[in-house]
Short mmCIF file of C-alpha atoms and ligand atoms in Angstrom, two decimals:
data_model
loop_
_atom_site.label_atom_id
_atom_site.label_comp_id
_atom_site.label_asym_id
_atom_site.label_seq_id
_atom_site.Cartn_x
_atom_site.Cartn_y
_atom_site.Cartn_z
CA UNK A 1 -20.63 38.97 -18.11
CA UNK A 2 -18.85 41.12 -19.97
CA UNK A 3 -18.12 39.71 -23.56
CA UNK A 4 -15.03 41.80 -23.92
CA UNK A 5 -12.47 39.27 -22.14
CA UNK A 6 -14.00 36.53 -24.59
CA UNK A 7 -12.80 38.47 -27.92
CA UNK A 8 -10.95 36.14 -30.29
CA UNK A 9 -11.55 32.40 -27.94
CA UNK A 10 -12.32 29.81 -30.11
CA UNK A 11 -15.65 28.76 -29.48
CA UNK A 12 -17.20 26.52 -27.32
CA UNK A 13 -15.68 26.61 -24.25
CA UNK A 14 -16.14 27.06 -20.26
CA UNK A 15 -15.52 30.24 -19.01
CA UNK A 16 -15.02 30.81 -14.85
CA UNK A 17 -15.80 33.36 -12.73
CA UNK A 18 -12.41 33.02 -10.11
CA UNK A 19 -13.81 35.86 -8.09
CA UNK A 20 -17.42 34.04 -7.58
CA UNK A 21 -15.41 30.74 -6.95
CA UNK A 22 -13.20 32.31 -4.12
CA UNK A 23 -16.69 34.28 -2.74
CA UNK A 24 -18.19 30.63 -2.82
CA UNK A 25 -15.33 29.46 -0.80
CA UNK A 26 -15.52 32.22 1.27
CA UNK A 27 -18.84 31.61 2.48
CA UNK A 28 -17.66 27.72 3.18
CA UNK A 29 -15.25 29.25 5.30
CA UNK A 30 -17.44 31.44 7.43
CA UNK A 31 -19.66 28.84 7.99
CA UNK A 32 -17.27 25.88 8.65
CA UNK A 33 -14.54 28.15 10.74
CA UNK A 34 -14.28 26.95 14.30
CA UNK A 35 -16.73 23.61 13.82
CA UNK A 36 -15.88 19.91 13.58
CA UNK A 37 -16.90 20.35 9.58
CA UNK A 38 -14.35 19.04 7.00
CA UNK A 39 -15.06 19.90 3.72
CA UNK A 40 -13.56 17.41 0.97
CA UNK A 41 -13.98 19.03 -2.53
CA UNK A 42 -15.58 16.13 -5.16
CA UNK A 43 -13.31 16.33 -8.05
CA UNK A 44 -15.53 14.46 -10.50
CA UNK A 45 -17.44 17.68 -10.64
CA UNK A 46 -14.66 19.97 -12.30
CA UNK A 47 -11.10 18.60 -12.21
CA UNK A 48 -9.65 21.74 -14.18
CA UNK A 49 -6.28 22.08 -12.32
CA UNK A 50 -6.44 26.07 -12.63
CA UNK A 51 -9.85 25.33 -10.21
CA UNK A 52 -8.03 22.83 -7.98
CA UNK A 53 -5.74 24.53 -6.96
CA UNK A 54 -7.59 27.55 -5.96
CA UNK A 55 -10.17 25.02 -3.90
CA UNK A 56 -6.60 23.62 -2.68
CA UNK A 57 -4.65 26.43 -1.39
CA UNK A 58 -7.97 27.03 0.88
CA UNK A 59 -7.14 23.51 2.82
CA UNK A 60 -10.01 21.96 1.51
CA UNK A 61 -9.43 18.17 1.41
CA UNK A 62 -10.71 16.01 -2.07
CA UNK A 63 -13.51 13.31 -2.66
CA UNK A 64 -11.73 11.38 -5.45
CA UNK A 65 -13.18 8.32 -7.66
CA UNK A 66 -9.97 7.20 -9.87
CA UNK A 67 -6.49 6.39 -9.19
CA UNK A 68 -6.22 9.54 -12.00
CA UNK A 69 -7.99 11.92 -9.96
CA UNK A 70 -6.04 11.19 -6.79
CA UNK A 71 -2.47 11.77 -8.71
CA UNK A 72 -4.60 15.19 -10.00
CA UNK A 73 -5.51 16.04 -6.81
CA UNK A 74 -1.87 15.71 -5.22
CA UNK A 75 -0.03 17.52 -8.11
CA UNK A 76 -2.80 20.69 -7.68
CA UNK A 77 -1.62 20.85 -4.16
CA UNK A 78 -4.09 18.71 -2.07
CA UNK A 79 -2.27 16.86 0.86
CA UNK A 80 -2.53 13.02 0.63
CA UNK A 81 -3.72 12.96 3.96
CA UNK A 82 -6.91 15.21 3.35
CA UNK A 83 -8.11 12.24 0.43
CA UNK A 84 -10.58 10.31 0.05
CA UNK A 85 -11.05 7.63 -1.88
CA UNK A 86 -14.51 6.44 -3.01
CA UNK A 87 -15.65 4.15 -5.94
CA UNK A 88 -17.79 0.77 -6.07
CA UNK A 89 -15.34 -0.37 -8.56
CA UNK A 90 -12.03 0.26 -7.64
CA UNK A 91 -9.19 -1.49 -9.57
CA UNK A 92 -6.24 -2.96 -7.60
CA UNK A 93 -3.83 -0.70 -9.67
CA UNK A 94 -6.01 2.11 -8.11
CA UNK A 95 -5.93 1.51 -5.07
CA UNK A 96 -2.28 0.25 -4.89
CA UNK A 97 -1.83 4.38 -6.12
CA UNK A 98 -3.57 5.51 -3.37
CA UNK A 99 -1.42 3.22 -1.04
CA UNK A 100 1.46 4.00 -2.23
CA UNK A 101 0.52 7.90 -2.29
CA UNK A 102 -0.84 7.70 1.18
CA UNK A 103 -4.21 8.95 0.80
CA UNK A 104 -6.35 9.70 4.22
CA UNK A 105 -8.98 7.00 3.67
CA UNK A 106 -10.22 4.62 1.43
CA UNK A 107 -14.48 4.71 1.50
CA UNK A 108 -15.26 0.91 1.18
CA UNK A 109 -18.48 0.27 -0.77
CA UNK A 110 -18.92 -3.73 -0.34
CA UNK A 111 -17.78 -6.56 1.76
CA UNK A 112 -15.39 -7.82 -0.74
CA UNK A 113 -13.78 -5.24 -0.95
CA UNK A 114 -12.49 -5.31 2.47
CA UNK A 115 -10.59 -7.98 1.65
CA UNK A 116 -8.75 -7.35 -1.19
CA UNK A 117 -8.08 -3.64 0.02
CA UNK A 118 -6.45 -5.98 3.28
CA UNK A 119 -4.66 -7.96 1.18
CA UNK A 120 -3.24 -5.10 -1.35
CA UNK A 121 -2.18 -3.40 1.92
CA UNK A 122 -0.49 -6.28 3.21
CA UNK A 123 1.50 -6.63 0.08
CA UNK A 124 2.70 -3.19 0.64
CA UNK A 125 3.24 -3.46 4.56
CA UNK A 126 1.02 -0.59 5.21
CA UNK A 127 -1.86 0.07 7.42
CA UNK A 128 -4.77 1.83 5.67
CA UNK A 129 -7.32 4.08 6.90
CA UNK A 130 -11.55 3.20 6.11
CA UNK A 131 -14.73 4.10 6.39
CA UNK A 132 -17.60 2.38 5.31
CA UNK A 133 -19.93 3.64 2.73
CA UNK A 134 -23.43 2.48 4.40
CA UNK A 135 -26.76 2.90 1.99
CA UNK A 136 -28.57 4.76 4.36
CA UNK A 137 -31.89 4.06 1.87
CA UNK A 138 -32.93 7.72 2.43
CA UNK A 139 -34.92 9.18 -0.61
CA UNK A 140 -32.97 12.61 -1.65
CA UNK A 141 -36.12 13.71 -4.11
CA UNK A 142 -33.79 14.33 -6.90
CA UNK A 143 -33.52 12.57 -10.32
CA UNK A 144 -33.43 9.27 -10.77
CA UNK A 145 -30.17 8.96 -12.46
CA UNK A 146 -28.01 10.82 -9.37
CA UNK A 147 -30.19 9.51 -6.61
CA UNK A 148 -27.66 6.90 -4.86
CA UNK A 149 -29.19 6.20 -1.41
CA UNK A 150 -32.01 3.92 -1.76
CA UNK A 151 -31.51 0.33 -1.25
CA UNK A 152 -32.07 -0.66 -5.09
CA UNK A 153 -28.81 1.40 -5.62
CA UNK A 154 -25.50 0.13 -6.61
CA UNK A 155 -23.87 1.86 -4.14
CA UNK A 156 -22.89 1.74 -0.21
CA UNK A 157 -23.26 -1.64 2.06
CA UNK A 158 -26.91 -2.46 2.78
CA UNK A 159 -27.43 -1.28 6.95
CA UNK A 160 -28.02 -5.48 7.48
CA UNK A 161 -24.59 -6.34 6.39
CA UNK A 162 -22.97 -3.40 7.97
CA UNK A 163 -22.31 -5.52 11.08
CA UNK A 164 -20.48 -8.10 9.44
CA UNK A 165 -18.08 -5.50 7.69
CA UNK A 166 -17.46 -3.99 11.08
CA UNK A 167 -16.45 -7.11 11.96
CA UNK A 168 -14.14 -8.07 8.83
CA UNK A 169 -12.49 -4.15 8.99
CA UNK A 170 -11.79 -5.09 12.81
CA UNK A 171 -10.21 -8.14 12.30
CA UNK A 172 -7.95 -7.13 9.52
CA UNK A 173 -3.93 -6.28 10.76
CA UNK A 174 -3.96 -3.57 8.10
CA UNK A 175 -6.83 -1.73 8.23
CA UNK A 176 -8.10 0.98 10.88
CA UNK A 177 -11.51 2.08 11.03
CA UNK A 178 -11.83 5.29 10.61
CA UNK A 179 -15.40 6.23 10.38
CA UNK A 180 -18.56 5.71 8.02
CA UNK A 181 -19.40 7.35 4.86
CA UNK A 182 -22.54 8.17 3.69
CA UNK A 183 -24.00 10.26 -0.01
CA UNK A 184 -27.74 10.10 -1.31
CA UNK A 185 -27.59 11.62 -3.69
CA UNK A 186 -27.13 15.13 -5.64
CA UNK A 187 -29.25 18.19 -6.27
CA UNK A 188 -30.66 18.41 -2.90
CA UNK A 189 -32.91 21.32 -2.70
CA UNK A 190 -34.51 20.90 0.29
CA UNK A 191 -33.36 19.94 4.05
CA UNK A 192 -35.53 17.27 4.54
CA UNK A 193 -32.88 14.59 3.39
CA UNK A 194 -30.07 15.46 5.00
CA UNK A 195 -31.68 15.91 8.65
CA UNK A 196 -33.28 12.46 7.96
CA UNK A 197 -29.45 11.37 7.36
CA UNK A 198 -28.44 12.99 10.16
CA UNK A 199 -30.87 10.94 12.75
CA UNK A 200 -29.66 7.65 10.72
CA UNK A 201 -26.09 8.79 12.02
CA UNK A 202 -27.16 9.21 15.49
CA UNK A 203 -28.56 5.80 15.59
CA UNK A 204 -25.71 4.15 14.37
CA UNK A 205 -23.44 6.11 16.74
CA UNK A 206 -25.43 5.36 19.56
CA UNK A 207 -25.84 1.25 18.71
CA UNK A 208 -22.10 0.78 17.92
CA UNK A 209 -20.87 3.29 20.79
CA UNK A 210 -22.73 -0.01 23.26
CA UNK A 211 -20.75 -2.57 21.40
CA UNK A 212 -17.39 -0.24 22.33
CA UNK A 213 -16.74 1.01 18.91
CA UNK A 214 -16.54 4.49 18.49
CA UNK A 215 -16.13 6.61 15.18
CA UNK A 216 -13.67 9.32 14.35
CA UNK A 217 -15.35 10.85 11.66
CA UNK A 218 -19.14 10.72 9.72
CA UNK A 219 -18.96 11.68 5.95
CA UNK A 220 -22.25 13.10 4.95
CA UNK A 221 -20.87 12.70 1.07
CA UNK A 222 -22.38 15.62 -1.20
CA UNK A 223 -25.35 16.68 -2.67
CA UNK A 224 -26.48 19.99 -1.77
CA UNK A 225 -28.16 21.69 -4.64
CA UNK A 226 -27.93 25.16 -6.55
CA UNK A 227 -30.32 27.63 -8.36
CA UNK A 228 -30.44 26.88 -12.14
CA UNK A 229 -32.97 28.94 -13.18
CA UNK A 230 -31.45 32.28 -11.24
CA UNK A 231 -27.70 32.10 -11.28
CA UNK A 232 -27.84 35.79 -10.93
CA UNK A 233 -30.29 35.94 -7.82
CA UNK A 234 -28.71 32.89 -6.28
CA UNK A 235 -25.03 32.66 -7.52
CA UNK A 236 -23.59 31.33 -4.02
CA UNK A 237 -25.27 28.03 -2.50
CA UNK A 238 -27.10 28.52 1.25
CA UNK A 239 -24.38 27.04 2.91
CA UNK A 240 -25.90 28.22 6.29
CA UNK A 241 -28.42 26.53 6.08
CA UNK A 242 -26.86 23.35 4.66
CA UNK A 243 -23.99 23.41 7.43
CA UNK A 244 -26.18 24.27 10.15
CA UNK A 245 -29.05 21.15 9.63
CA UNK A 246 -25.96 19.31 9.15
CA UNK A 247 -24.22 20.64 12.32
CA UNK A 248 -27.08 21.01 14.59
CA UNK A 249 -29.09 17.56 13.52
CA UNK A 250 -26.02 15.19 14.59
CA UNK A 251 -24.88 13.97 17.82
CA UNK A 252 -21.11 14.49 17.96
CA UNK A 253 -19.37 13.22 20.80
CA UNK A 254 -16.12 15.49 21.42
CA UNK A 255 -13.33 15.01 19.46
CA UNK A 256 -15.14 13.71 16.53
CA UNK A 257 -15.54 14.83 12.87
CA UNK A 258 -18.24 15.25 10.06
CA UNK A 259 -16.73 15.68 6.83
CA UNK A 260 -18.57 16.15 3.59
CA UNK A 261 -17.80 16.09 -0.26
CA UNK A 262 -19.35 19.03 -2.09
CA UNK A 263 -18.84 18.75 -5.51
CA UNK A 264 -21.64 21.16 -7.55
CA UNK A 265 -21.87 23.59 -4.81
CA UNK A 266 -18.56 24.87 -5.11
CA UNK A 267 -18.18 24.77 -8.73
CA UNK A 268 -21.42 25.11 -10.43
CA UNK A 269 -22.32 29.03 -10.61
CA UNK A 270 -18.91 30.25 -11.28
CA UNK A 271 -18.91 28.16 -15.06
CA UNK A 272 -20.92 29.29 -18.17
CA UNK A 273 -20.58 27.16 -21.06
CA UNK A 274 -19.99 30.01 -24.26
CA UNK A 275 -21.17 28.72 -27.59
CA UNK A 276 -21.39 30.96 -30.82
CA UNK A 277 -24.26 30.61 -33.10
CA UNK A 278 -23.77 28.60 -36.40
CA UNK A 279 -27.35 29.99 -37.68
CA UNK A 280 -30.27 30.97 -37.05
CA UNK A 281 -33.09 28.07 -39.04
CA UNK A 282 -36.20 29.50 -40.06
CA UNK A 283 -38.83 26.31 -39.87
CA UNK A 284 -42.62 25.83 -40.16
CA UNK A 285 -43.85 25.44 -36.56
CA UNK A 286 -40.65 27.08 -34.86
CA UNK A 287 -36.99 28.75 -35.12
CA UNK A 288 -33.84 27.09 -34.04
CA UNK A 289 -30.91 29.02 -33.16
CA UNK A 290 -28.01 26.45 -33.98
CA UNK A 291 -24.70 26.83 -31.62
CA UNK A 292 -21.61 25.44 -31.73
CA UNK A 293 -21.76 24.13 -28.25
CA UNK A 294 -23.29 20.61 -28.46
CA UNK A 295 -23.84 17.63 -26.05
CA UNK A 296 -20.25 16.84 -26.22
CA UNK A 297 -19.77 19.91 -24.44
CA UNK A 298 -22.29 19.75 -22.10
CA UNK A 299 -24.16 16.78 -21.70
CA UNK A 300 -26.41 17.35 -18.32
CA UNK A 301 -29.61 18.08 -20.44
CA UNK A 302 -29.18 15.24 -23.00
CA UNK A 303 -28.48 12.76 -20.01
CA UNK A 304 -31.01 13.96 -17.09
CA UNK A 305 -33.64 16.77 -19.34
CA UNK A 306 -31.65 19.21 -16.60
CA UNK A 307 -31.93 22.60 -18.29
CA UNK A 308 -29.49 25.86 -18.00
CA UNK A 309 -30.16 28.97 -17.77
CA UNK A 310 -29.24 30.29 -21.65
CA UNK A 311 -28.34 33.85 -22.60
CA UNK A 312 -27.42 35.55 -25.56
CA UNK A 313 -24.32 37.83 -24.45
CA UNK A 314 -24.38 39.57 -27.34
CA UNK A 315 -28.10 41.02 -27.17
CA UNK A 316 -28.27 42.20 -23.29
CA UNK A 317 -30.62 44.60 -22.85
CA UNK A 318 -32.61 44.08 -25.55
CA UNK A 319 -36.57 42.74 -25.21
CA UNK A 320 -36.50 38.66 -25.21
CA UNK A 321 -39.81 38.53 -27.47
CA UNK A 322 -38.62 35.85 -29.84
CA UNK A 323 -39.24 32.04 -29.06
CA UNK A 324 -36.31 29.60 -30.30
CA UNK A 325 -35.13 26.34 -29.75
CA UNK A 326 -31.84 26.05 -28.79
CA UNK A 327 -29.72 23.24 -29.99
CA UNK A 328 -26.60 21.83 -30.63
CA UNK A 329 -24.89 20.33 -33.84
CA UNK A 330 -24.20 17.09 -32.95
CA UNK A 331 -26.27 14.26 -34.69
CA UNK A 332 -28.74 13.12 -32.37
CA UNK A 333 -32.05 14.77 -31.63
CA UNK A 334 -31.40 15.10 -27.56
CA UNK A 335 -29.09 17.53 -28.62
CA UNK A 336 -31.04 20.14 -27.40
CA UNK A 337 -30.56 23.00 -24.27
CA UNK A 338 -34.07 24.73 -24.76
CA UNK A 339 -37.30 23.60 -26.33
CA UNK A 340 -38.85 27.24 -26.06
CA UNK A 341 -36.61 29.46 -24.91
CA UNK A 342 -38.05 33.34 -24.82
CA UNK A 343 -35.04 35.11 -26.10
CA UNK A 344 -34.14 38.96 -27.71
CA UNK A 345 -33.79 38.48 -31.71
CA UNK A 346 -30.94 35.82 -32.25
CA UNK A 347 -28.27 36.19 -35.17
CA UNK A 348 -25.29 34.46 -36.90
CA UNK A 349 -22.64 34.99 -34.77
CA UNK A 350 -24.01 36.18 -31.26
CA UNK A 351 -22.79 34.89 -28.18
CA UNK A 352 -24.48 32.16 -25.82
CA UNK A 353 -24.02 31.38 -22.87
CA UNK A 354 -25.54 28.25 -21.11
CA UNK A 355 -25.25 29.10 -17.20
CA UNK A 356 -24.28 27.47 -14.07
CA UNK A 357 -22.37 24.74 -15.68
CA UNK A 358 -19.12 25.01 -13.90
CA UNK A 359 -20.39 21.41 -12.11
CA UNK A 360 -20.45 18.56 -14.39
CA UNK A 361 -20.08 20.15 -17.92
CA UNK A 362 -16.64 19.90 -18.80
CA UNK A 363 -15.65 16.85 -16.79
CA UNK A 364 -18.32 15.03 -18.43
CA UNK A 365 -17.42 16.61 -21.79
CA UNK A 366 -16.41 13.82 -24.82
CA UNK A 367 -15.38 14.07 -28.47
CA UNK A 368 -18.08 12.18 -29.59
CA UNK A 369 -18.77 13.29 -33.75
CA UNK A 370 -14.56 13.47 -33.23
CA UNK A 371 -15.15 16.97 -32.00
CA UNK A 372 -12.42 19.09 -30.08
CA UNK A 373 -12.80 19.28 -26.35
CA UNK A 374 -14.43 22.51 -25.10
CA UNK A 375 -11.51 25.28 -23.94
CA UNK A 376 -11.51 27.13 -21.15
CA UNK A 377 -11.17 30.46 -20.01
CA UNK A 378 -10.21 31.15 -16.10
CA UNK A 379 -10.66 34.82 -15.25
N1 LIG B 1 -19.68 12.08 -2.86
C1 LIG B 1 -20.03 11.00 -3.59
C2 LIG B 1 -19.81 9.67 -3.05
C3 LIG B 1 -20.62 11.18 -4.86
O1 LIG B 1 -20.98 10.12 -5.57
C4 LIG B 1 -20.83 12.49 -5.36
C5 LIG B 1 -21.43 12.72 -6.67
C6 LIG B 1 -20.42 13.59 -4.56
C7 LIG B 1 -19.86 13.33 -3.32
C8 LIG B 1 -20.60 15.01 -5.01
O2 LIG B 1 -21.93 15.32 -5.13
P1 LIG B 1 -22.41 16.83 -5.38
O3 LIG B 1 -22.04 17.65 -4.14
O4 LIG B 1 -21.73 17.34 -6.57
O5 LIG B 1 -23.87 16.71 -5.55
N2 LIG B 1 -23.39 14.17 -13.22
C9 LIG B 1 -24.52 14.46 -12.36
C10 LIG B 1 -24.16 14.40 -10.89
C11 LIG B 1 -23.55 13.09 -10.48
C12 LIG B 1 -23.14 13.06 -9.05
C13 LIG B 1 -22.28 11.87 -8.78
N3 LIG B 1 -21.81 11.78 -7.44
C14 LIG B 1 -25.10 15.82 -12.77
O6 LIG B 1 -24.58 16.41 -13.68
O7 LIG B 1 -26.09 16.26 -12.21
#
């Protein structure tokens, strides 16, 4: 990173890397070209419109959660068509938006909501595409907090009552099928998971296929996970090998789609999160270096003890033979990136940067203390 393009930005904000993002959609592309893979980008990860419309212009489709982020999503450029909407809360205002925008699909979460997304559609006289969000109670082996595919989880229809909402879709005049949806989580690092998905999808296929109903389209959701610790050695996701388990594990009859909703693995590497330090605090036991990037900013290792990568930018090259702690201003004692973090000798003024946080660091950003929001810097 060179610390040149950051001269006189008011610190803290998020810079991006455009050139790693568009490599990182790059290697979507060479993967996905020519296969029945759909990639929807999840905009809950970063919903900076500068981003959006790069991931956009590529054709990407979106994975939205708010009647906000679908009116985002169509004025960054994504078509209507290529959205999906997901949420086990849904208001009726939210999903009268989508309606009324004409969004590709709305991912149905529960049996009620069947019927009131029938009955909103009636009282627009449209027909509405779904797909059913089935808990496919697959462990991802990720933390506890974005784990969302075991039964105990709020999310998806339980595979027992996913009969009965076949049924209920089916007989509604204003609602078409379109396929089922599936996410188990986030932070996958390993295949296991998703080929375990994968085999639930065949079986599903192949039981409803005998009662006549066919699918256009799986969703596989999200999930797949990046390198925290080496953003440098790692800085684009293995999408081969994440598109090919996907690709090679499931049964597709012809015609049919998978579709899937990265959100992280897109976004993640190319954001670094640049803080100044406030001080340096001599103590007994240890040292803290004191930034003005805080859990506001970034909340990830408050919220889940997730941990990224930190650098000082204005010491490169120099020995990292100090220990610090790393932590932010804000007035709780969670407030903290790095318990021991081996670092070159820290000063007043140098510049951090807290890595891959392109992916859930801004979005989840607040102006709690009555902060500012973090800026941003797109280069
Ligand atoms: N699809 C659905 C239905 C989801 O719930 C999510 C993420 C995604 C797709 C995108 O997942 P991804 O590809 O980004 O893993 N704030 C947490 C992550 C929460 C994920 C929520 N759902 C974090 O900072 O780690």
């Amino acid at each position: 990173m060179d610390i040149k393009i950051f001269e006189g930005v008011k610190t803290p904000f998020y810079y991006y890397d455009k050139e790693l993002l568009e490599r990182t959609l790059d290697a979507i592309e060479a993967c996905t070209a020519g296969t029945p893979m759909k990639v929807h980008y999840a905009i809950k990860a970063n919903s900076e419109p500068e981003i959006l419309r790069i991931i956009s212009s590529r054709g990407f489709g979106a994975d939205c959660v708010s009647g906000n982020e679908i009116m985002t999503a169509i004025s960054c450029g994504f078509r209507p068509e290529n959205i999906y909407y997901a949420g086990v809360g849904k208001t009726d205002e939210e999903i009268l938006t989508g309606i009324d925008c004409g969004i590709g699909c709305f991912n149905i979460e529960s049996i009620e909501e069947i019927d009131i997304l029938s009955e909103l559609s009636a009282q627009r006289g449209k027909r509405v595409t779904v797909a059913l969000r089935v808990n496919p109670n697959i462990d991802a082996h990720t933390h506890e907090y974005i784990t969302t595919g075991l039964k105990e989880n709020k999310f998806g229809i339980d595979m027992r009552m996913l009969d009965e909402a076949i049924k209920k879709v089916k007989s509604s005049e204003h609602l078409d099928l379109g396929g089922l949806h599936f996410h188990i989580g986030s932070q996958i690092t390993i295949s296991e998971p998703f080929k375990l998905l994968c085999k639930k999808i065949n079986d599903l296929k192949a039981r409803y296929r005998l009662e006549g109903i066919d699918f256009r389209f799986f969703n596989v959701g999200g999930g797949l996970g990046i390198d925290y610790e080496n953003p440098d050695k790692n800085p684009i996701p293995d999408f081969g090998t994440y598109f090919n388990t996907i690709l090679s594990n499931l049964d597709l009859a012809e015609g049919q789609e998978v579709h899937c909703e990265l959100g992280r693995a897109i976004v993640a590497q190319c954001g670094s999160l640049i803080s100044k330090v406030v001080l340096v605090k001599k103590g007994i036991e240890k040292n803290f270096v004191i930034i003005d990037g805080g859990m506001s900013d970034l909340i990830r290792p408050a919220l889940y003890g997730a941990h990224h990568k930190i650098e000082n930018l204005s010491t490169i090259g120099r020995p990292a033979d100090k220990i610090y702690e790393v932590v932010g201003p804000i007035c709780e004692s969670s407030d903290v990136f790095g318990k021991d973090e081996l670092l070159p000798e820290t000063h007043r003024g140098d510049l951090i940067a807290l890595r891959s946080a392109g992916a859930y660091g801004s979005a989840m950003s607040s102006q709690y203390n009555m902060r500012n929001l973090p800026g941003h810097l797109i280069r």
